[in-house]
Every structure is written in structure tokens, then in C-alpha cells.
């Protein structure tokens, strides 16, 4: 039976969706199959909480069928026959429970069950579902004493229904009163001993204190989108980009004064309400938004039903602003009143809101401790979602600085905004600051916390050119030659990493593989004792994560290179929490075959055992014997790797690349990579078709790599490899191994 938890609100506008989202994230970090259930939903469309979880955690709600299964009954069903509705809720919940290791139940929304009895109704459901309750109390506009009183009354109501209360979350607390609210809740007898004000005992151990958490108010979470405000005032878009309507309006200003006074009141993400006949103010506001000296706005509403006159419209078209401008038939006062009363919600689906809510929960709620109270033990399986969240958590813990050379690419900017919002890493964007700011505005993302460096700026360019000339002096590179080279953002980013001004680099969304990794070959070079740069893919299957190498770089490695790839792959696997058991793959297992291809793998296996005697390694071995315990018992019964392999080393690029793609497509595996390995400092290449989540994941991987490599350098000395002067001028000896996507590019560019 799955473990379940019921999140219930003590009243309306509690922000329980944000709490639920945080609990889902905590659950997916710990167990493999997490389910969602909403006992009561509205009948007029998709449930917003289910849609929200589906957007952020698609593995929890993967498709329309799962979304339908996550819903119990409608509010109309509850009104018609409460007993029958409850029975159907329990039946539908059990169906979800059977398919999952843990289920989060998100209670009703205080719409029309009946507010005075709604918490009692949720308590009744929680008991019938066998789920302990996490109670969410709205603290907005309440004193600490009021919050404690509301929590005590709610606990009493739940105790009367014999609910097991797991904890209380006071949400939307004034940031200046966090400590006072925490202390007030801790002093409440009902919370300290699991009893309500009437003394009724809740289903907790007497004397055991419940978990009490306090979350501060975050205005962004309740800020409406511009579209919601425009709809509320009955407006029509007359100018700007429709996609910008999804930006949050975090403040409002009525621009009924002269332009100089209006400019003083502009605020970041503010929505400006302009009388429709004040074209001068409209033009001034749009120019301020486009400038670099005033805050970036979310939109403009023209009141009174007045559209810009043709000459003004022509001027506005020439300005080319993407800022949404809508016209409402309401007068200025009416429009301002309606706008100020329009509230947004987390279920708007804003990526920025979702990231903010998750960060807020993680910062103020000990998710693992909460689940410990639920007795939710960690699963032995490692799902793709668990791998992703473990990865993000490890990146957060070290907070490395990652340079993104493609500082004006929209996907990179969106990924940078997500990385900064979630605290995954610090970000350095390369490019002209004004151009980066304009690109961020066009993409409607906030990268204000990123450091922006311009490689064309003289002092930085001098620093980078000096270092590049020093590193490449043995190739005849002068300072003047280096000055031209380092203007390239890929070289600039790589040199920032080499100089310690960044911990790693991620590029390739708008550059070729050769442009991304050639500078690393020239400047960063390999770790001591490793002769070849290689790559791995993390293959995230339904219940485990495997490591495949090398599937993207070396076309036909020698036995010595294959041994290096195996050791590097095992090290990478261990760095990311995968216990390395290495299978050296071939078309033959053990001593059953012969030939130069098998002999190469056999020799590589011997070298691995010689160089890394601590590693569990088996080879030559066929794929089925490496992964299937039944086959392993027949072919290699005494092997500690056969049937249990986690790191699969392919004999050549043709085999590796085709196998990873076959598994990806036929088994529905998530392939994360390629992750470059063997370099002294991490540089990772993106596919030019990379999505924003792909880039976020690669940044997190690079951050974790940076920590692992820094720790290794601290114990081994971390000295850079010496340049090798053999081979044709301008080519490093390992560059010949760069193949796959980069083969033709690198051959053309590096060999010169």
C-alpha cells in the first residue's frame, strides 16, 4: 500500500497549491512512483492543481488518462449525495494508490462545499483515505496570536474526526513576523499535544510535538498576469506581443499626471493605467520601458475606450515595443479599481511562480523530515525524476558559478532565469550588457541576478588574451593573435573557467560542437593520467539510471583509450550517485570469442584492473549478460558485475551511439548528455535543438562536475597536463578522438 498525505486548508486563499507543489518535489526525491489525487474538483474544465503538477512534474501526471484518474468527483456530486460521493472518492483513490509508492491528496478549494463545514469534510475524507493531514493556515493580514488561534480551532475540528495530524504550515506570513508566528504556534496546546481546544485527542502520540512550518508572503505568487487583468477590465490588445500577456503584473500605477511625475512612480513589472487621451504619457512610458535607465514594465492599459490616433499609432509602430498595450472601455478609476482587486494564483502556470514557490518551500520546510514523520522510506529504485532532483539538490549545495557564452540566446536566457530562481548555480552571461538586457526583455525573463561580462571590454579582453598567449606560446601565439581569438565567446568562456572566474561552461545552443569544445582542448586540457576526452550519457529508465560511454566523441578508441574511457565513466557515475559496476561490452562474453575487436576489449579490461584495482569491472561481456541476471547466471555465474552492471563501455562510437538511441526510443528512456569527461575543469556541449529543461539540467550537471573535480584536485594536486608538442601544428593529440556530431567540424577546424 502506498503512503499518502492529505494537504488541507483551514480556509480560503491559504496558498495550499504552493505547499502541495513543495511536498510533491520532496516525494519525488525519495520514492519512484508518486501519484496525485484531488478528491473534489470543479466540473467546468481541467483541474488547475492537476494541471500545475503536470506542468512541473510530468512523470507524476504523464498524460490525459493520469490527469483524469487524479480527480475524484465534482462539487455537484457532493451536494447531490455526499455519502455516494465519498464512496466514489475512496474507490478512485484506491485505484491511484495501487499504482504508486506515495500519493499526495490535495483537498478542496473552499469554493462551494460550504466554508463553515469544509475543513470537517476534508477531515472526514482524510480518515476514509487513511491519510494523515498537513494543515495549511492562511496568515495573511493576521497577527501571530490570530494565526495561532485559527490553527488551534482547525486542529480541534480535525481531532474531532480522529484525523492524524502530521503538521501545520502557516502560509503567507508577514516576513517581519516569521519568528513571532513560529513561537505563537509552538505555544498552542493543540499543536504541542495533538489535541484541539475541546481536548479531543488527535491520532498522534500524546506529548509528541507536531511539525510546525512558517512560510513568508511572496507577492509574486498572488500577482495576476497581464492577461488576467486585461480580461478583468474587458480590454482588447492593440499593441505589443501577445505572449507577453503571461508576464505577472506585480504593481499598478495610474499615470494621470505629467510624464516627469509618472516616470518617478514606475516599478519593475508594473502595469501602468494611462488615460486613453494622454498619448504623450503613453509614448513616454513605452520609451522608458525600452530604455536601460527605467524599470522593465509588464504592460499598459488605456482607459476610456480610446485607441491611439493614427499618427500616434504610426509612431508606436516605429518604436517597435513588444510591451502589451490594451484598451478598456472602463474609465481610469474603474480600471484601477478592478485591476487592484484582481488576484493571480500559482495555478496560472507561470514558470517563474512555480520556481519561486518551490524555492520558498525548500527554504522554510524540511521536506525530508516531514516525510520521515510519514515514515516514507527512500526507494531503492532511482527514477528519472529522482535523478533530476538529486542532481539539482547537489548543485544547490555547492552553488557553483557557470558561464554561458550565448548570453543573448532566448533558450539560454530562460534557462539562466530558471537556474537563478531555483538556486541551482550562479550564472555568468557573456555579451554586451545592453544587448543581453534587451534579449532578456524580449524573452520576458528575469536574469538581473546574473553577472554579465562583455568579452569586448578592454580590461577583460586583455586579461583573457594574456592568458591565452601564455598557454599557447609553444604554438607561436602572440598577444596580438590572442587578442583576436578571445573576442570569440567560446574562447572567452573557456578562459574564464581556466582563470577561476567561473567553475564551468555550458554552450552549444547556438554554436557548433567544435566551436564549443575546441577551446577546452587548447586551454583546459585533460586531467593527469587521462589521455582522452570522452563522454557519457545518463540513461534514466523507469526504475534506475545507467551510464553509457562513449557515445558521442571517440570513433574507434584503442585499448588504452578504452581503459581511460571506462575509468573516467566510472568516476563520473560515482560523482552523480551511481555505484559503478563496469561492463566492457563486446559481441562475445568471457573467453567464448576471439578476434581483434574482442582482443581490444579484453586488453582494455586488463588495463582497467591494473590502473583501478578498486573498480568492479567485467569484460569482454555482451549487453544481455551485463544487464540481465538470468543470462548472467548462465554465462558468468561468478561475476560481481554480470547482470548488475551500471556503467556500460562500448567498444566504438558506432555501437555506442546507436545503442543509446535505440534504448532512448524503444524503452522510453530519458537520455541526459552527452556529458564530457576527462577535462580538468567542466565544459559541456548542448545540442543546437536543446530545450530550456535540457539546458537547466546540463548546467546542474556542470555544477556537480565542478565540485567533484575541485575535490579531486584538492587531493591529487590538480596540476594541469603539460602541452604535447607532437602532431601537426595547432592540433592537440587528443583532438583526433573528437567525432560523432563534431567529427567533420573538428577535423576541419582543429587540424589547421
XYZ file of C-alpha atoms in Angstrom:
752
model
C 0.000 0.000 0.000
C 1.261 3.459 -0.887
C 1.913 6.066 1.750
C -0.367 9.062 1.384
C -0.552 12.598 2.730
C -3.577 14.904 2.693
C -2.903 18.647 2.309
C -5.931 20.534 3.635
C -6.534 24.248 4.013
C -8.096 25.804 7.098
C -9.755 28.449 4.918
C -9.726 30.158 1.531
C -6.666 31.733 -0.122
C -4.279 29.718 2.027
C -1.776 29.101 -0.778
C -2.038 25.336 -0.334
C -1.126 24.795 -4.005
C 2.378 26.101 -3.301
C 2.671 23.801 -0.288
C 1.387 20.857 -2.330
C 3.918 21.560 -5.062
C 6.737 21.553 -2.500
C 5.536 18.264 -0.996
C 5.428 16.643 -4.452
C 9.029 17.715 -5.035
C 10.071 16.226 -1.680
C 8.279 12.992 -2.505
C 9.781 12.532 -5.959
C 13.238 12.919 -4.465
C 12.600 9.974 -2.202
C 10.396 7.422 -3.970
C 9.975 6.237 -7.510
C 6.257 6.399 -8.280
C 4.457 9.421 -6.887
C 0.753 9.909 -7.536
C -1.590 12.885 -7.193
C -5.238 12.837 -6.168
C -7.856 15.578 -5.966
C -10.960 14.227 -4.198
C -13.281 17.028 -5.354
C -12.892 19.159 -8.483
C -14.973 21.633 -10.433
C -16.897 20.363 -13.432
C -16.043 23.276 -15.724
C -12.674 22.249 -17.126
C -9.292 20.756 -16.187
C -8.428 20.955 -12.514
C -5.812 23.715 -12.039
C -3.853 21.844 -9.358
C -3.579 18.733 -11.531
C -2.522 20.929 -14.462
C 0.060 22.670 -12.274
C 1.654 19.415 -11.102
C 1.521 18.047 -14.630
C 3.433 21.090 -15.901
C 6.210 20.889 -13.305
C 6.317 17.123 -12.695
C 5.175 15.368 -15.874
C 6.211 11.971 -14.507
C 3.600 12.343 -11.734
C 0.792 13.215 -14.177
C 2.179 11.959 -17.506
C -0.907 12.123 -19.733
C -4.613 12.890 -20.022
C -5.574 9.495 -18.623
C -3.499 10.092 -15.495
C -4.983 13.575 -15.154
C -8.499 12.119 -15.285
C -7.598 9.371 -12.807
C -6.267 12.009 -10.399
C -9.764 13.519 -9.997
C -12.439 12.062 -7.728
C -15.889 13.660 -8.003
C -17.316 17.117 -8.700
C -18.728 19.577 -6.205
C -22.171 18.925 -7.699
C -21.762 15.234 -6.855
C -21.007 16.135 -3.238
C -24.118 18.328 -2.998
C -26.340 15.710 -4.607
C -25.365 12.709 -2.474
C -22.454 13.218 -0.032
C -22.329 9.562 1.017
C -22.235 8.260 -2.532
C -19.667 10.887 -3.484
C -17.440 9.848 -0.591
C -17.648 6.185 -1.616
C -16.654 7.072 -5.180
C -13.777 9.217 -3.909
C -12.432 6.306 -1.881
C -12.742 3.910 -4.831
C -10.939 6.257 -7.212
C -8.246 6.991 -4.631
C -7.572 3.275 -4.095
C -7.060 2.867 -7.843
C -4.426 5.606 -7.796
C -2.870 4.225 -4.618
C -2.387 0.771 -6.126
C -0.226 2.204 -8.916
C 2.094 4.345 -6.802
C 4.561 4.252 -3.924
C 3.270 7.518 -2.455
C 0.203 9.659 -3.135
C -0.366 13.313 -2.352
C -4.006 14.226 -1.817
C -4.818 17.925 -2.235
C -8.053 18.912 -0.520
C -10.921 21.139 -1.567
C -10.647 24.775 -2.608
C -13.276 26.471 -0.443
C -15.497 27.150 -3.425
C -18.899 25.638 -2.747
C -18.697 22.619 -0.425
C -19.632 25.073 2.307
C -16.952 27.077 4.079
C -18.167 26.560 7.692
C -18.051 22.769 7.314
C -15.406 22.380 4.604
C -12.468 21.571 6.871
C -14.584 18.962 8.631
C -15.455 17.496 5.235
C -11.740 17.281 4.369
C -11.034 15.656 7.724
C -13.746 13.094 7.051
C -12.198 12.316 3.666
C -8.675 12.075 5.091
C -9.764 9.482 7.634
C -11.563 7.440 4.979
C -8.497 7.570 2.750
C -6.199 6.632 5.630
C -4.066 9.719 5.034
C -2.538 11.977 7.712
C -3.214 15.699 7.280
C -0.816 18.542 6.654
C -2.851 21.613 7.594
C -2.282 24.930 5.807
C -3.372 28.111 7.602
C -3.621 31.480 5.865
C -1.665 34.045 7.910
C -2.112 36.999 5.564
C -3.422 40.039 7.449
C -3.449 38.180 10.784
C -1.458 38.807 13.930
C 0.653 35.948 15.320
C -1.983 35.374 18.002
C -4.738 35.242 15.380
C -2.758 32.702 13.345
C -2.265 30.508 16.403
C -5.952 30.738 17.289
C -7.032 29.803 13.777
C -4.640 26.849 13.775
C -5.898 25.689 17.166
C -9.534 25.778 16.074
C -8.704 23.913 12.862
C -6.748 21.272 14.778
C -9.736 20.811 17.056
C -12.003 20.257 14.058
C -9.659 17.636 12.633
C -9.192 15.976 16.010
C -12.946 15.605 16.320
C -12.822 13.405 13.240
C -9.927 11.310 14.631
C -7.563 12.641 11.982
C -3.875 12.023 12.298
C -2.331 15.481 12.030
C 1.176 15.398 10.606
C 1.939 19.092 10.818
C 0.820 22.681 10.339
C 2.056 25.192 7.781
C 1.347 28.858 8.453
C 1.494 30.351 4.979
C 1.661 33.932 3.665
C 3.159 35.261 6.899
C 4.456 38.818 7.091
C 8.240 38.365 6.606
C 8.880 40.529 9.672
C 6.758 38.241 11.871
C 8.092 34.798 10.962
C 9.680 34.196 14.352
C 6.671 35.520 16.274
C 4.257 33.302 14.364
C 6.514 30.287 14.878
C 6.612 30.920 18.631
C 2.855 31.510 18.845
C 2.140 28.231 17.072
C 4.611 26.330 19.235
C 2.796 27.549 22.335
C -0.600 26.277 21.235
C -1.655 23.303 23.335
C -3.467 21.667 20.451
C -0.327 21.699 18.319
C 2.017 20.579 21.061
C -0.022 17.550 22.073
C -2.209 16.736 19.088
C -5.453 17.888 20.679
C -7.950 20.581 19.828
C -9.359 23.302 22.043
C -12.040 20.939 23.316
C -9.413 18.434 24.429
C -10.298 15.821 21.827
C -7.227 13.767 21.114
C -5.977 13.569 17.586
C -4.407 10.358 16.329
C -0.873 11.222 17.384
C 1.287 10.055 20.223
C 0.492 12.152 23.323
C 3.249 14.605 24.106
C 4.673 14.435 20.610
C 5.027 17.858 19.064
C 3.744 18.265 15.560
C 5.777 19.729 12.765
C 5.194 23.481 12.544
C 6.411 25.396 9.497
C 6.150 29.078 8.636
C 6.260 30.394 5.071
C 6.588 34.115 4.328
C 4.303 36.021 1.997
C 5.692 36.191 -1.542
C 3.808 38.832 -3.570
C 4.776 37.252 -6.879
C 2.656 34.157 -6.146
C -0.547 36.180 -5.930
C 0.346 38.669 -8.672
C -2.059 38.416 -11.643
C -0.822 38.039 -15.176
C -1.361 40.951 -17.527
C -3.837 38.773 -19.420
C -5.900 38.199 -16.290
C -6.051 41.953 -15.637
C -6.885 42.721 -19.268
C -9.697 40.154 -19.169
C -10.952 41.569 -15.866
C -11.267 45.097 -17.304
C -12.740 43.822 -20.577
C -9.753 45.025 -22.570
C -8.502 44.319 -26.085
C -4.829 44.094 -27.048
C -3.937 46.840 -29.535
C -0.136 46.807 -29.396
C 2.698 44.515 -28.339
C 3.394 40.783 -28.248
C 0.511 38.503 -27.179
C 2.939 36.124 -25.438
C 3.937 38.957 -23.093
C 0.427 38.828 -21.629
C 1.610 35.932 -19.455
C 4.007 38.205 -17.534
C 2.963 38.968 -13.956
C 1.822 42.472 -13.033
C 3.478 42.950 -9.659
C 2.271 46.522 -9.076
C -0.046 49.148 -10.553
C 0.338 52.848 -11.227
C -2.270 55.295 -12.511
C -0.473 57.593 -14.949
C -2.790 60.606 -14.719
C -0.021 63.133 -14.018
C 2.505 64.747 -16.296
C 5.150 62.468 -17.761
C 8.006 63.521 -15.419
C 5.857 62.660 -12.383
C 4.728 59.358 -13.933
C 8.313 58.274 -14.560
C 9.066 58.655 -10.849
C 6.424 56.049 -9.997
C 7.387 53.308 -12.452
C 8.311 49.992 -10.791
C 9.707 46.691 -12.031
C 6.976 44.549 -13.637
C 4.484 47.334 -13.014
C 1.288 47.683 -15.049
C 0.548 51.288 -15.992
C -3.020 52.567 -16.414
C -2.990 55.554 -18.782
C -5.984 57.723 -19.686
C -6.705 56.927 -23.335
C -6.358 60.551 -24.465
C -2.867 61.001 -22.978
C -0.782 59.945 -25.980
C 2.212 61.852 -24.628
C 2.252 59.724 -21.475
C 1.761 56.518 -23.461
C 4.733 57.275 -25.726
C 6.881 58.274 -22.751
C 6.042 55.106 -20.824
C 6.894 52.889 -23.818
C 10.207 54.690 -24.335
C 11.027 54.325 -20.634
C 10.360 50.592 -20.859
C 12.740 50.243 -23.818
C 15.489 52.239 -22.125
C 18.078 50.805 -19.761
C 17.525 53.510 -17.146
C 13.950 52.765 -16.059
C 12.321 49.595 -14.702
C 11.005 46.964 -17.082
C 7.194 47.087 -17.145
C 4.610 44.332 -17.552
C 2.025 46.213 -19.613
C -0.137 49.267 -20.250
C -3.917 49.689 -20.115
C -5.536 52.634 -21.887
C -8.781 53.678 -20.202
C -11.944 55.220 -21.616
C -12.094 53.058 -24.730
C -9.816 55.477 -26.601
C -7.331 53.973 -29.041
C -4.194 55.822 -30.204
C -4.893 58.150 -33.110
C -3.356 57.168 -36.489
C -0.269 59.453 -36.300
C 0.438 58.237 -32.770
C -0.159 54.635 -33.819
C 2.378 55.058 -36.629
C 4.887 56.415 -34.112
C 4.240 53.478 -31.792
C 4.691 51.018 -34.651
C 8.061 52.629 -35.356
C 9.129 52.241 -31.729
C 8.566 48.501 -32.128
C 7.775 47.810 -28.485
C 6.654 44.299 -27.502
C 5.121 45.610 -24.276
C 1.387 44.700 -24.258
C -0.936 47.694 -24.577
C -4.675 47.049 -24.147
C -7.707 49.335 -24.358
C -10.567 49.055 -21.831
C -13.988 50.702 -22.022
C -13.786 51.460 -18.266
C -12.793 54.905 -17.071
C -9.478 55.351 -15.278
C -10.901 54.998 -11.763
C -12.939 51.921 -12.653
C -9.998 50.294 -14.424
C -7.663 50.962 -11.492
C -10.198 49.571 -9.009
C -10.749 46.368 -10.985
C -7.015 45.884 -11.627
C -6.115 46.328 -7.960
C -8.727 43.759 -6.979
C -7.578 41.146 -9.486
C -5.576 38.354 -7.929
C -3.418 35.769 -9.570
C -2.607 32.288 -8.396
C 0.139 29.732 -8.637
C -2.079 27.718 -10.940
C -1.648 30.349 -13.639
C 1.165 28.061 -14.788
C 3.917 30.688 -14.680
C 7.342 29.027 -14.663
C 8.652 31.905 -12.565
C 5.900 31.420 -9.981
C 6.472 27.675 -9.865
C 10.223 28.108 -9.326
C 9.593 30.737 -6.648
C 7.079 28.523 -4.820
C 9.439 25.553 -4.816
C 12.338 27.676 -3.575
C 10.170 29.162 -0.824
C 9.064 25.723 0.357
C 12.595 24.307 0.241
C 13.974 27.256 2.207
C 11.403 27.096 5.020
C 10.213 23.479 5.221
C 12.411 20.485 5.970
C 10.892 18.190 3.352
C 12.888 15.061 4.302
C 11.983 15.475 7.984
C 8.327 15.903 7.053
C 8.388 12.680 5.049
C 10.227 10.947 7.888
C 7.144 11.625 10.014
C 5.131 9.970 7.285
C 7.522 7.006 7.538
C 8.171 7.294 3.822
C 11.418 5.416 3.303
C 13.549 6.054 0.272
C 13.057 3.659 -2.601
C 15.982 1.568 -3.819
C 14.950 2.403 -7.382
C 16.218 5.594 -8.972
C 13.684 7.130 -11.351
C 14.443 9.897 -13.859
C 12.643 12.404 -11.661
C 14.566 11.313 -8.568
C 17.827 11.554 -10.501
C 16.953 15.050 -11.724
C 16.056 16.306 -8.283
C 19.071 14.735 -6.598
C 21.157 16.411 -9.270
C 19.585 19.811 -8.624
C 19.952 19.402 -4.868
C 23.661 18.597 -5.184
C 24.167 21.570 -7.473
C 22.387 23.830 -4.991
C 24.565 22.604 -2.171
C 27.766 23.828 -3.832
C 26.345 26.853 -5.703
C 28.994 26.948 -8.429
C 29.449 29.726 -10.995
C 28.672 28.591 -14.541
C 29.445 30.711 -17.600
C 27.001 30.722 -20.518
C 28.707 32.262 -23.554
C 25.478 32.537 -25.563
C 24.175 35.423 -23.485
C 21.505 36.634 -25.908
C 20.056 33.265 -26.961
C 16.406 33.120 -25.727
C 16.546 29.498 -24.536
C 19.787 30.130 -22.682
C 18.314 33.218 -21.035
C 15.193 31.313 -19.987
C 17.359 28.523 -18.567
C 19.552 31.058 -16.766
C 16.465 32.627 -15.201
C 15.254 29.210 -14.023
C 18.684 28.280 -12.645
C 18.918 31.540 -10.714
C 15.352 31.326 -9.426
C 15.877 27.761 -8.170
C 19.305 28.495 -6.704
C 20.976 25.791 -8.786
C 24.046 27.869 -9.638
C 25.302 31.385 -10.119
C 25.367 32.422 -13.757
C 27.774 34.470 -15.879
C 26.328 35.601 -19.211
C 28.655 36.774 -21.972
C 27.727 39.612 -24.291
C 27.185 43.327 -24.486
C 25.159 44.193 -21.330
C 22.663 46.316 -23.264
C 22.089 43.554 -25.819
C 21.703 40.946 -23.072
C 19.160 43.164 -21.291
C 17.179 43.691 -24.492
C 17.224 39.970 -25.276
C 16.036 39.178 -21.743
C 13.212 41.713 -22.100
C 12.168 40.176 -25.417
C 12.205 36.730 -23.819
C 10.265 38.072 -20.784
C 12.730 36.538 -18.311
C 14.489 37.944 -15.269
C 18.263 37.483 -15.323
C 19.034 40.514 -13.178
C 20.922 38.321 -10.695
C 23.293 37.044 -13.380
C 26.714 38.607 -13.887
C 27.064 39.955 -17.419
C 30.583 40.194 -18.852
C 31.492 41.672 -22.218
C 34.467 39.903 -23.879
C 34.973 43.044 -25.978
C 35.591 45.188 -22.893
C 39.276 46.154 -22.927
C 40.357 45.169 -19.423
C 38.689 41.735 -19.532
C 39.890 41.143 -23.072
C 43.448 41.999 -22.035
C 43.290 39.516 -19.154
C 41.963 36.749 -21.381
C 44.388 37.458 -24.231
C 47.353 37.471 -21.855
C 46.381 34.058 -20.511
C 45.684 32.572 -23.938
C 49.003 33.841 -25.309
C 50.809 32.349 -22.304
C 49.057 28.990 -22.716
C 49.653 28.825 -26.480
C 53.114 30.351 -26.685
C 54.509 26.925 -27.561
C 52.362 27.116 -30.696
C 53.680 30.543 -31.620
C 50.616 32.514 -30.465
C 51.396 36.177 -29.694
C 49.397 38.611 -27.583
C 48.170 40.301 -30.762
C 46.958 36.986 -32.156
C 45.356 36.106 -28.839
C 43.577 39.476 -28.776
C 41.596 38.458 -31.847
C 40.928 34.903 -30.653
C 39.454 35.800 -27.253
C 36.786 38.023 -28.775
C 35.049 34.717 -29.589
C 32.641 33.981 -26.728
C 33.538 30.283 -26.631
C 37.203 31.096 -26.067
C 36.271 33.837 -23.611
C 34.070 31.485 -21.589
C 36.687 28.739 -21.555
C 39.370 31.149 -20.378
C 37.095 32.401 -17.593
C 36.891 28.802 -16.398
C 40.645 28.303 -16.699
C 41.328 31.505 -14.756
C 38.933 30.519 -11.962
C 36.463 33.300 -12.765
C 33.873 30.596 -13.447
C 33.680 26.958 -12.360
C 32.368 25.508 -15.597
C 30.939 26.341 -19.009
C 27.831 25.273 -20.929
C 27.456 26.234 -24.587
C 26.307 24.895 -27.940
C 22.686 26.052 -28.229
C 23.770 28.433 -30.991
C 27.316 27.208 -31.684
C 28.739 24.065 -33.224
C 30.290 21.348 -31.125
C 33.719 22.256 -32.496
C 33.275 25.910 -31.521
C 32.313 24.842 -28.018
C 34.929 22.239 -27.190
C 37.967 23.188 -29.263
C 38.960 25.947 -26.772
C 38.774 23.398 -23.961
C 41.205 21.119 -25.789
C 43.610 24.018 -26.211
C 43.323 25.667 -22.805
C 41.898 23.375 -20.116
C 43.278 20.024 -21.295
C 42.900 16.638 -19.617
C 43.294 15.552 -16.012
C 46.646 13.952 -15.174
C 46.830 10.329 -16.261
C 43.966 10.577 -18.754
C 44.863 10.618 -22.422
C 41.449 11.112 -23.996
C 38.414 13.336 -23.597
C 35.257 11.233 -23.772
C 31.586 11.427 -22.913
C 28.770 9.601 -21.188
C 25.004 9.622 -21.340
C 22.939 9.067 -18.219
C 20.181 6.718 -19.366
C 17.247 7.214 -16.987
C 14.989 4.167 -17.212
C 11.745 3.680 -15.311
C 13.454 2.342 -12.184
C 17.194 3.015 -12.494
C 19.895 5.149 -14.040
C 22.598 3.625 -16.230
C 25.740 5.240 -17.612
C 26.702 4.734 -21.266
C 30.136 5.719 -22.590
C 31.440 6.719 -25.033
C 28.520 7.505 -27.335
C 29.469 10.900 -28.723
C 33.193 11.558 -29.051
C 35.706 8.813 -29.906
C 35.019 6.825 -33.104
C 37.355 3.875 -32.597
C 39.346 4.070 -29.357
C 42.429 1.966 -28.784
C 42.591 -0.451 -25.879
C 44.449 2.178 -23.833
C 41.859 4.838 -24.660
C 39.024 2.423 -23.948
C 40.506 1.794 -20.498
C 40.672 5.560 -19.914
C 37.038 5.890 -21.006
C 35.999 3.135 -18.603
C 37.799 4.688 -15.634
C 36.506 8.166 -16.468
C 32.963 6.827 -16.874
C 33.122 5.045 -13.539
C 34.364 8.227 -11.887
C 31.559 10.245 -13.483
C 28.977 7.683 -12.401
C 30.185 7.794 -8.804
C 30.155 11.596 -8.876
C 26.453 11.505 -9.665
C 25.438 8.875 -7.138
C 25.504 5.805 -9.405
C 27.532 2.954 -7.912
C 29.930 1.978 -10.727
C 29.898 -1.631 -11.873
C 31.630 -1.528 -15.229
C 30.765 -3.735 -18.197
C 33.307 -3.682 -21.054
C 30.966 -4.567 -23.897
C 31.731 -6.786 -26.843
C 29.955 -9.250 -29.124
C 31.487 -12.034 -27.037
C 31.344 -12.879 -23.311
C 34.342 -14.130 -21.363
C 36.613 -16.411 -23.341
C 33.964 -17.548 -25.817
C 35.149 -15.386 -28.719
C 38.301 -14.232 -30.447
C 39.360 -11.614 -32.961
C 40.907 -8.170 -32.892
C 37.736 -6.409 -31.683
C 37.286 -8.813 -28.757
C 41.011 -8.742 -28.020
C 40.886 -4.941 -27.798
C 38.148 -5.097 -25.158
C 39.954 -7.886 -23.300
C 43.161 -5.818 -23.193
C 41.246 -2.706 -22.125
C 39.664 -4.696 -19.274
C 43.106 -5.839 -18.139
C 44.346 -2.239 -18.160
C 41.356 -1.053 -16.112
C 42.021 -3.712 -13.480
C 45.660 -2.716 -13.423
C 45.077 1.055 -13.217
C 41.980 0.995 -10.984
C 42.026 -2.230 -8.966
C 39.222 -0.926 -6.728
C 36.706 -0.933 -9.596
C 34.263 -3.766 -10.212
C 34.771 -4.477 -13.914
C 33.885 -7.314 -16.263
C 34.853 -7.812 -19.885
C 34.538 -8.779 -22.582
C 30.800 -9.144 -21.906
C 27.678 -8.974 -24.049
C 24.957 -6.480 -23.228
C 22.381 -9.095 -22.218
C 24.811 -10.758 -19.819
C 25.692 -7.373 -18.354
C 22.129 -6.294 -17.609
C 20.036 -9.456 -17.211
C 20.614 -11.523 -14.057
C 19.138 -14.643 -15.657
C 21.509 -14.518 -18.616
C 24.392 -13.676 -16.285
C 23.812 -16.805 -14.206
C 24.272 -18.871 -17.360
C 27.215 -17.056 -18.943
C 29.199 -15.631 -15.995
C 27.800 -17.110 -12.757
C 30.696 -15.958 -10.573
C 30.851 -12.336 -11.773
C 30.026 -9.467 -9.413
C 29.177 -7.255 -12.402
C 27.265 -9.530 -14.780
C 23.518 -8.938 -14.512
C 24.128 -5.891 -12.284
C 26.180 -3.543 -14.459
C 25.553 0.192 -14.139
C 28.319 1.547 -16.404
C 28.365 0.260 -19.975
C 31.509 0.956 -22.010
C 31.024 0.449 -25.735
C 33.907 -0.695 -27.946
C 33.378 2.029 -30.548
C 31.253 5.044 -31.385
C 29.101 3.239 -33.923
C 27.933 0.719 -31.324
C 27.537 3.227 -28.507
C 25.685 5.915 -30.410
C 23.224 3.504 -31.975
C 22.609 1.645 -28.716
C 21.858 4.742 -26.645
C 19.426 5.999 -29.291
C 17.757 2.593 -29.576
C 17.252 2.387 -25.812
C 16.109 6.004 -25.686
C 13.432 5.478 -28.317
C 12.306 1.900 -27.729
C 12.407 1.869 -23.911
C 11.251 5.453 -23.438
C 14.414 6.292 -21.502
C 15.451 9.845 -20.733
C 18.964 10.362 -22.140
C 20.873 13.082 -20.287
C 24.032 14.149 -22.061
C 26.481 13.991 -23.610
C 28.477 14.864 -20.513
C 32.122 15.467 -21.335
C 34.686 13.854 -19.048
C 38.434 13.776 -18.809
C 38.898 17.569 -18.762
C 40.459 19.251 -15.733
C 37.503 21.611 -15.482
C 33.978 21.008 -16.783
C 32.858 22.163 -20.208
C 29.660 20.716 -21.652
C 28.180 20.952 -25.109
C 24.489 21.374 -25.873
C 22.581 20.154 -28.861
C 21.513 23.058 -31.009
C 17.970 21.733 -30.550
C 18.288 21.762 -26.755
C 15.172 22.745 -24.821
C 15.174 25.005 -21.775
C 14.894 21.997 -19.379
C 17.815 20.353 -21.230
C 19.958 23.435 -20.633
C 18.948 23.660 -16.965
C 19.892 20.004 -16.453
C 23.231 20.460 -18.219
C 24.037 23.480 -16.037
C 23.260 21.426 -12.920
C 25.463 18.575 -14.204
C 28.293 21.003 -14.883
C 27.992 22.442 -11.386
C 28.197 18.971 -9.821
C 31.163 18.118 -12.045
C 32.906 21.303 -10.926
C 32.560 20.298 -7.290
C 33.783 16.752 -7.919
C 36.776 17.903 -9.961
C 37.686 20.539 -7.374
C 37.581 17.921 -4.619
C 39.707 15.557 -6.697
C 42.210 18.316 -7.473
C 42.476 19.089 -3.777
C 43.601 15.553 -3.060
C 45.665 14.880 -6.156
C 47.237 18.264 -6.703
C 45.170 19.116 -9.754
C 48.164 20.151 -11.859
C 47.359 20.870 -15.492
C 48.515 18.467 -18.126
C 51.611 19.592 -19.973
C 51.109 20.632 -23.570
C 52.160 17.982 -26.043
C 54.171 19.254 -28.975
C 53.754 16.152 -31.082
C 51.483 16.065 -34.078
C 50.660 18.730 -36.618
C 50.834 22.368 -35.613
C 47.697 23.629 -33.928
C 46.346 20.185 -33.070
C 46.339 18.645 -29.599
C 46.952 14.871 -29.572
C 43.531 14.002 -28.149
C 41.647 16.167 -30.667
C 41.784 13.345 -33.184
C 39.307 11.466 -30.993
C 36.575 14.059 -31.309
C 33.944 12.543 -33.543
C 30.206 11.903 -33.606
C 28.466 15.237 -34.028
C 31.761 17.123 -34.093
C 33.797 14.880 -36.372
C 33.697 16.888 -39.556
C 33.765 20.243 -37.763
C 36.715 19.472 -35.546
C 38.660 17.810 -38.336
C 38.305 20.980 -40.388
C 38.886 23.491 -37.598
C 41.356 21.878 -35.230
C 43.738 20.308 -37.723
C 44.750 23.694 -39.130
